[in-house]
């Protein structure tokens, strides 16, 4: 799902983003306790929204090197 109605003051920049770099991945929790992920250079495009378990599974798969591009079964 993509959201466009998120408050701009609640975005938090990724700790992996450089301080001088204007483009980065940002996140914020929503009122519904979901996780919104957006691109600071493309905020008008909206943000992807995930359930906490879905986001945790994605982050875990990246950290462990799993292939996340496989189709769901």
PDB file of N, CA and C in Angstrom:
ATOM      1  N   UNK A   1       0.841  -1.160   0.000  1.00  0.00           N
ATOM      2  CA  UNK A   1       0.000   0.000   0.000  1.00  0.00           C
ATOM      3  C   UNK A   1       0.901   1.244   0.000  1.00  0.00           C
ATOM      4  N   UNK A   2       0.460   2.292  -0.676  1.00  0.00           N
ATOM      5  CA  UNK A   2       1.190   3.558  -0.689  1.00  0.00           C
ATOM      6  C   UNK A   2       0.349   4.623   0.009  1.00  0.00           C
ATOM      7  N   UNK A   3       1.004   5.403   0.854  1.00  0.00           N
ATOM      8  CA  UNK A   3       0.330   6.495   1.570  1.00  0.00           C
ATOM      9  C   UNK A   3       0.925   7.823   1.156  1.00  0.00           C
ATOM     10  N   UNK A   4       0.068   8.833   1.069  1.00  0.00           N
ATOM     11  CA  UNK A   4       0.505  10.186   0.720  1.00  0.00           C
ATOM     12  C   UNK A   4       0.187  11.189   1.821  1.00  0.00           C
ATOM     13  N   UNK A   5      -0.475  10.786   2.866  1.00  0.00           N
ATOM     14  CA  UNK A   5      -0.983  11.710   3.876  1.00  0.00           C
ATOM     15  C   UNK A   5      -0.186  11.692   5.181  1.00  0.00           C
ATOM     16  N   UNK A   6       1.094  11.380   5.119  1.00  0.00           N
ATOM     17  CA  UNK A   6       1.897  11.246   6.333  1.00  0.00           C
ATOM     18  C   UNK A   6       2.517  12.587   6.727  1.00  0.00           C
ATOM     19  N   UNK A   7       2.597  12.868   8.031  1.00  0.00           N
ATOM     20  CA  UNK A   7       3.178  14.144   8.478  1.00  0.00           C
ATOM     21  C   UNK A   7       4.677  14.213   8.204  1.00  0.00           C
ATOM     22  N   UNK A   8       5.128  15.320   7.657  1.00  0.00           N
ATOM     23  CA  UNK A   8       6.536  15.448   7.289  1.00  0.00           C
ATOM     24  C   UNK A   8       7.462  15.525   8.505  1.00  0.00           C
ATOM     25  N   UNK A   9       6.982  15.994   9.623  1.00  0.00           N
ATOM     26  CA  UNK A   9       7.842  16.143  10.803  1.00  0.00           C
ATOM     27  C   UNK A   9       8.150  14.816  11.504  1.00  0.00           C
ATOM     28  N   UNK A  10       7.495  13.738  11.115  1.00  0.00           N
ATOM     29  CA  UNK A  10       7.717  12.458  11.784  1.00  0.00           C
ATOM     30  C   UNK A  10       8.722  11.556  11.076  1.00  0.00           C
ATOM     31  N   UNK A  11       9.222  11.973   9.913  1.00  0.00           N
ATOM     32  CA  UNK A  11      10.191  11.140   9.194  1.00  0.00           C
ATOM     33  C   UNK A  11      11.497  11.060   9.962  1.00  0.00           C
ATOM     34  N   UNK A  12      12.094   9.873   9.981  1.00  0.00           N
ATOM     35  CA  UNK A  12      13.431   9.645  10.571  1.00  0.00           C
ATOM     36  C   UNK A  12      14.323   9.073   9.488  1.00  0.00           C
ATOM     37  N   UNK A  13      15.483   9.689   9.338  1.00  0.00           N
ATOM     38  CA  UNK A  13      16.428   9.271   8.306  1.00  0.00           C
ATOM     39  C   UNK A  13      17.160   8.004   8.723  1.00  0.00           C
ATOM     40  N   UNK A  14      17.463   7.164   7.748  1.00  0.00           N
ATOM     41  CA  UNK A  14      18.215   5.944   7.996  1.00  0.00           C
ATOM     42  C   UNK A  14      19.577   6.271   8.592  1.00  0.00           C
ATOM     43  N   UNK A  15      20.012   5.454   9.523  1.00  0.00           N
ATOM     44  CA  UNK A  15      21.335   5.649  10.126  1.00  0.00           C
ATOM     45  C   UNK A  15      22.446   5.384   9.124  1.00  0.00           C
ATOM     46  N   UNK A  16      22.133   4.746   8.002  1.00  0.00           N
ATOM     47  CA  UNK A  16      23.124   4.478   6.966  1.00  0.00           C
ATOM     48  C   UNK A  16      23.280   5.634   5.991  1.00  0.00           C
ATOM     49  N   UNK A  17      22.426   6.635   6.091  1.00  0.00           N
ATOM     50  CA  UNK A  17      22.511   7.789   5.194  1.00  0.00           C
ATOM     51  C   UNK A  17      23.557   8.768   5.713  1.00  0.00           C
ATOM     52  N   UNK A  18      24.301   9.326   4.807  1.00  0.00           N
ATOM     53  CA  UNK A  18      25.309  10.307   5.179  1.00  0.00           C
ATOM     54  C   UNK A  18      24.640  11.630   5.509  1.00  0.00           C
ATOM     55  N   UNK A  19      25.212  12.388   6.429  1.00  0.00           N
ATOM     56  CA  UNK A  19      24.635  13.664   6.846  1.00  0.00           C
ATOM     57  C   UNK A  19      24.564  14.651   5.684  1.00  0.00           C
ATOM     58  N   UNK A  20      25.538  14.643   4.782  1.00  0.00           N
ATOM     59  CA  UNK A  20      25.576  15.585   3.674  1.00  0.00           C
ATOM     60  C   UNK A  20      24.692  15.147   2.505  1.00  0.00           C
ATOM     61  N   UNK A  21      24.337  13.902   2.458  1.00  0.00           N
ATOM     62  CA  UNK A  21      23.572  13.358   1.344  1.00  0.00           C
ATOM     63  C   UNK A  21      22.100  13.700   1.507  1.00  0.00           C
ATOM     64  N   UNK A  22      21.538  14.394   0.526  1.00  0.00           N
ATOM     65  CA  UNK A  22      20.137  14.803   0.613  1.00  0.00           C
ATOM     66  C   UNK A  22      19.183  13.636   0.365  1.00  0.00           C
ATOM     67  N   UNK A  23      19.621  12.625  -0.366  1.00  0.00           N
ATOM     68  CA  UNK A  23      18.749  11.503  -0.688  1.00  0.00           C
ATOM     69  C   UNK A  23      18.947  10.354   0.269  1.00  0.00           C
ATOM     70  N   UNK A  24      17.868   9.893   0.864  1.00  0.00           N
ATOM     71  CA  UNK A  24      17.996   8.766   1.772  1.00  0.00           C
ATOM     72  C   UNK A  24      16.647   8.093   1.961  1.00  0.00           C
ATOM     73  N   UNK A  25      16.710   6.941   2.565  1.00  0.00           N
ATOM     74  CA  UNK A  25      15.506   6.226   2.945  1.00  0.00           C
ATOM     75  C   UNK A  25      15.095   6.737   4.322  1.00  0.00           C
ATOM     76  N   UNK A  26      13.798   7.000   4.468  1.00  0.00           N
ATOM     77  CA  UNK A  26      13.279   7.470   5.741  1.00  0.00           C
ATOM     78  C   UNK A  26      12.142   6.557   6.179  1.00  0.00           C
ATOM     79  N   UNK A  27      11.874   6.546   7.479  1.00  0.00           N
ATOM     80  CA  UNK A  27      10.774   5.741   8.001  1.00  0.00           C
ATOM     81  C   UNK A  27      10.024   6.539   9.044  1.00  0.00           C
ATOM     82  N   UNK A  28       8.790   6.113   9.264  1.00  0.00           N
ATOM     83  CA  UNK A  28       8.004   6.637  10.373  1.00  0.00           C
ATOM     84  C   UNK A  28       6.899   5.653  10.698  1.00  0.00           C
ATOM     85  N   UNK A  29       6.562   5.555  11.981  1.00  0.00           N
ATOM     86  CA  UNK A  29       5.408   4.737  12.344  1.00  0.00           C
ATOM     87  C   UNK A  29       4.136   5.532  12.033  1.00  0.00           C
ATOM     88  N   UNK A  30       3.090   4.832  11.624  1.00  0.00           N
ATOM     89  CA  UNK A  30       1.820   5.490  11.349  1.00  0.00           C
ATOM     90  C   UNK A  30       0.916   5.413  12.580  1.00  0.00           C
ATOM     91  N   UNK A  31      -0.166   6.141  12.537  1.00  0.00           N
ATOM     92  CA  UNK A  31      -1.143   6.098  13.628  1.00  0.00           C
ATOM     93  C   UNK A  31      -1.719   4.695  13.808  1.00  0.00           C
ATOM     94  N   UNK A  32      -1.739   3.909  12.722  1.00  0.00           N
ATOM     95  CA  UNK A  32      -2.282   2.550  12.771  1.00  0.00           C
ATOM     96  C   UNK A  32      -1.242   1.521  13.188  1.00  0.00           C
ATOM     97  N   UNK A  33      -0.073   1.991  13.628  1.00  0.00           N
ATOM     98  CA  UNK A  33       1.044   1.132  14.051  1.00  0.00           C
ATOM     99  C   UNK A  33       1.633   0.321  12.907  1.00  0.00           C
ATOM    100  N   UNK A  34       1.654   0.926  11.729  1.00  0.00           N
ATOM    101  CA  UNK A  34       2.324   0.347  10.578  1.00  0.00           C
ATOM    102  C   UNK A  34       3.648   1.068  10.392  1.00  0.00           C
ATOM    103  N   UNK A  35       4.498   0.567   9.487  1.00  0.00           N
ATOM    104  CA  UNK A  35       5.796   1.166   9.208  1.00  0.00           C
ATOM    105  C   UNK A  35       5.752   1.767   7.810  1.00  0.00           C
ATOM    106  N   UNK A  36       5.966   3.080   7.723  1.00  0.00           N
ATOM    107  CA  UNK A  36       6.003   3.765   6.432  1.00  0.00           C
ATOM    108  C   UNK A  36       7.456   3.975   6.035  1.00  0.00           C
ATOM    109  N   UNK A  37       7.786   3.651   4.784  1.00  0.00           N
ATOM    110  CA  UNK A  37       9.135   3.780   4.250  1.00  0.00           C
ATOM    111  C   UNK A  37       9.059   4.661   3.010  1.00  0.00           C
ATOM    112  N   UNK A  38       9.887   5.713   2.981  1.00  0.00           N
ATOM    113  CA  UNK A  38       9.848   6.630   1.855  1.00  0.00           C
ATOM    114  C   UNK A  38      11.228   7.101   1.434  1.00  0.00           C
ATOM    115  N   UNK A  39      11.276   7.759   0.296  1.00  0.00           N
ATOM    116  CA  UNK A  39      12.502   8.331  -0.260  1.00  0.00           C
ATOM    117  C   UNK A  39      12.460   9.832  -0.028  1.00  0.00           C
ATOM    118  N   UNK A  40      13.451  10.365   0.667  1.00  0.00           N
ATOM    119  CA  UNK A  40      13.445  11.788   1.000  1.00  0.00           C
ATOM    120  C   UNK A  40      13.472  12.677  -0.235  1.00  0.00           C
ATOM    121  N   UNK A  41      14.000  12.178  -1.354  1.00  0.00           N
ATOM    122  CA  UNK A  41      14.038  12.972  -2.588  1.00  0.00           C
ATOM    123  C   UNK A  41      12.738  12.869  -3.375  1.00  0.00           C
ATOM    124  N   UNK A  42      11.836  11.999  -2.972  1.00  0.00           N
ATOM    125  CA  UNK A  42      10.618  11.778  -3.745  1.00  0.00           C
ATOM    126  C   UNK A  42       9.393  11.687  -2.844  1.00  0.00           C
ATOM    127  N   UNK A  43       9.302  12.543  -1.856  1.00  0.00           N
ATOM    128  CA  UNK A  43       8.168  12.486  -0.932  1.00  0.00           C
ATOM    129  C   UNK A  43       6.810  12.628  -1.606  1.00  0.00           C
ATOM    130  N   UNK A  44       6.682  13.444  -2.661  1.00  0.00           N
ATOM    131  CA  UNK A  44       5.369  13.529  -3.320  1.00  0.00           C
ATOM    132  C   UNK A  44       4.883  12.191  -3.894  1.00  0.00           C
ATOM    133  N   UNK A  45       5.776  11.259  -4.112  1.00  0.00           N
ATOM    134  CA  UNK A  45       5.376   9.948  -4.634  1.00  0.00           C
ATOM    135  C   UNK A  45       4.731   9.077  -3.567  1.00  0.00           C
ATOM    136  N   UNK A  46       4.825   9.477  -2.321  1.00  0.00           N
ATOM    137  CA  UNK A  46       4.229   8.713  -1.231  1.00  0.00           C
ATOM    138  C   UNK A  46       5.222   7.756  -0.604  1.00  0.00           C
ATOM    139  N   UNK A  47       4.716   6.954   0.298  1.00  0.00           N
ATOM    140  CA  UNK A  47       5.553   6.008   1.034  1.00  0.00           C
ATOM    141  C   UNK A  47       4.887   4.641   1.028  1.00  0.00           C
ATOM    142  N   UNK A  48       5.701   3.612   0.959  1.00  0.00           N
ATOM    143  CA  UNK A  48       5.204   2.254   1.099  1.00  0.00           C
ATOM    144  C   UNK A  48       4.922   1.998   2.578  1.00  0.00           C
ATOM    145  N   UNK A  49       3.859   1.283   2.863  1.00  0.00           N
ATOM    146  CA  UNK A  49       3.474   1.007   4.246  1.00  0.00           C
ATOM    147  C   UNK A  49       3.409  -0.509   4.446  1.00  0.00           C
ATOM    148  N   UNK A  50       4.030  -0.952   5.536  1.00  0.00           N
ATOM    149  CA  UNK A  50       4.145  -2.380   5.846  1.00  0.00           C
ATOM    150  C   UNK A  50       3.666  -2.650   7.265  1.00  0.00           C
ATOM    151  N   UNK A  51       3.206  -3.864   7.503  1.00  0.00           N
ATOM    152  CA  UNK A  51       2.933  -4.290   8.878  1.00  0.00           C
ATOM    153  C   UNK A  51       4.290  -4.497   9.548  1.00  0.00           C
ATOM    154  N   UNK A  52       4.368  -4.352  10.873  1.00  0.00           N
ATOM    155  CA  UNK A  52       5.644  -4.610  11.547  1.00  0.00           C
ATOM    156  C   UNK A  52       6.222  -5.999  11.264  1.00  0.00           C
ATOM    157  N   UNK A  53       5.420  -7.088  11.266  1.00  0.00           N
ATOM    158  CA  UNK A  53       6.005  -8.398  10.945  1.00  0.00           C
ATOM    159  C   UNK A  53       6.551  -8.474   9.514  1.00  0.00           C
ATOM    160  N   UNK A  54       5.851  -7.863   8.557  1.00  0.00           N
ATOM    161  CA  UNK A  54       6.333  -7.882   7.171  1.00  0.00           C
ATOM    162  C   UNK A  54       7.636  -7.111   7.045  1.00  0.00           C
ATOM    163  N   UNK A  55       7.727  -5.958   7.699  1.00  0.00           N
ATOM    164  CA  UNK A  55       8.950  -5.156   7.639  1.00  0.00           C
ATOM    165  C   UNK A  55      10.104  -5.905   8.322  1.00  0.00           C
ATOM    166  N   UNK A  56       9.840  -6.512   9.464  1.00  0.00           N
ATOM    167  CA  UNK A  56      10.882  -7.263  10.173  1.00  0.00           C
ATOM    168  C   UNK A  56      11.380  -8.427   9.329  1.00  0.00           C
ATOM    169  N   UNK A  57      10.486  -9.124   8.650  1.00  0.00           N
ATOM    170  CA  UNK A  57      10.892 -10.241   7.788  1.00  0.00           C
ATOM    171  C   UNK A  57      11.746  -9.744   6.629  1.00  0.00           C
ATOM    172  N   UNK A  58      11.382  -8.614   6.045  1.00  0.00           N
ATOM    173  CA  UNK A  58      12.170  -8.041   4.960  1.00  0.00           C
ATOM    174  C   UNK A  58      13.571  -7.670   5.440  1.00  0.00           C
ATOM    175  N   UNK A  59      13.657  -6.956   6.558  1.00  0.00           N
ATOM    176  CA  UNK A  59      14.963  -6.548   7.099  1.00  0.00           C
ATOM    177  C   UNK A  59      15.792  -7.783   7.443  1.00  0.00           C
ATOM    178  N   UNK A  60      15.175  -8.791   8.057  1.00  0.00           N
ATOM    179  CA  UNK A  60      15.899 -10.020   8.389  1.00  0.00           C
ATOM    180  C   UNK A  60      16.452 -10.686   7.136  1.00  0.00           C
ATOM    181  N   UNK A  61      15.648 -10.741   6.071  1.00  0.00           N
ATOM    182  CA  UNK A  61      16.107 -11.395   4.848  1.00  0.00           C
ATOM    183  C   UNK A  61      17.267 -10.643   4.213  1.00  0.00           C
ATOM    184  N   UNK A  62      17.249  -9.323   4.290  1.00  0.00           N
ATOM    185  CA  UNK A  62      18.366  -8.528   3.756  1.00  0.00           C
ATOM    186  C   UNK A  62      19.626  -8.783   4.573  1.00  0.00           C
ATOM    187  N   UNK A  63      19.495  -8.734   5.881  1.00  0.00           N
ATOM    188  CA  UNK A  63      20.661  -8.942   6.759  1.00  0.00           C
ATOM    189  C   UNK A  63      21.252 -10.339   6.612  1.00  0.00           C
ATOM    190  N   UNK A  64      20.410 -11.325   6.373  1.00  0.00           N
ATOM    191  CA  UNK A  64      20.905 -12.700   6.285  1.00  0.00           C
ATOM    192  C   UNK A  64      21.300 -13.096   4.870  1.00  0.00           C
ATOM    193  N   UNK A  65      21.069 -12.202   3.897  1.00  0.00           N
ATOM    194  CA  UNK A  65      21.465 -12.480   2.532  1.00  0.00           C
ATOM    195  C   UNK A  65      20.505 -13.364   1.756  1.00  0.00           C
ATOM    196  N   UNK A  66      19.299 -13.528   2.259  1.00  0.00           N
ATOM    197  CA  UNK A  66      18.317 -14.347   1.551  1.00  0.00           C
ATOM    198  C   UNK A  66      17.871 -13.629   0.274  1.00  0.00           C
ATOM    199  N   UNK A  67      17.447 -14.404  -0.694  1.00  0.00           N
ATOM    200  CA  UNK A  67      16.960 -13.856  -1.956  1.00  0.00           C
ATOM    201  C   UNK A  67      15.506 -13.449  -1.760  1.00  0.00           C
ATOM    202  N   UNK A  68      15.254 -12.145  -1.641  1.00  0.00           N
ATOM    203  CA  UNK A  68      13.896 -11.648  -1.388  1.00  0.00           C
ATOM    204  C   UNK A  68      13.102 -11.469  -2.675  1.00  0.00           C
ATOM    205  N   UNK A  69      13.700 -11.745  -3.819  1.00  0.00           N
ATOM    206  CA  UNK A  69      13.012 -11.540  -5.088  1.00  0.00           C
ATOM    207  C   UNK A  69      12.287 -12.776  -5.576  1.00  0.00           C
ATOM    208  N   UNK A  70      12.280 -13.831  -4.803  1.00  0.00           N
ATOM    209  CA  UNK A  70      11.553 -15.031  -5.168  1.00  0.00           C
ATOM    210  C   UNK A  70      10.056 -14.793  -5.001  1.00  0.00           C
ATOM    211  N   UNK A  71       9.240 -15.304  -5.921  1.00  0.00           N
ATOM    212  CA  UNK A  71       7.790 -15.131  -5.778  1.00  0.00           C
ATOM    213  C   UNK A  71       7.252 -15.819  -4.538  1.00  0.00           C
ATOM    214  N   UNK A  72       6.213 -15.234  -3.963  1.00  0.00           N
ATOM    215  CA  UNK A  72       5.574 -15.836  -2.780  1.00  0.00           C
ATOM    216  C   UNK A  72       4.903 -17.138  -3.187  1.00  0.00           C
ATOM    217  N   UNK A  73       4.889 -18.085  -2.265  1.00  0.00           N
ATOM    218  CA  UNK A  73       4.256 -19.391  -2.548  1.00  0.00           C
ATOM    219  C   UNK A  73       3.106 -19.608  -1.641  1.00  0.00           C
TER     220      UNK A  73
END
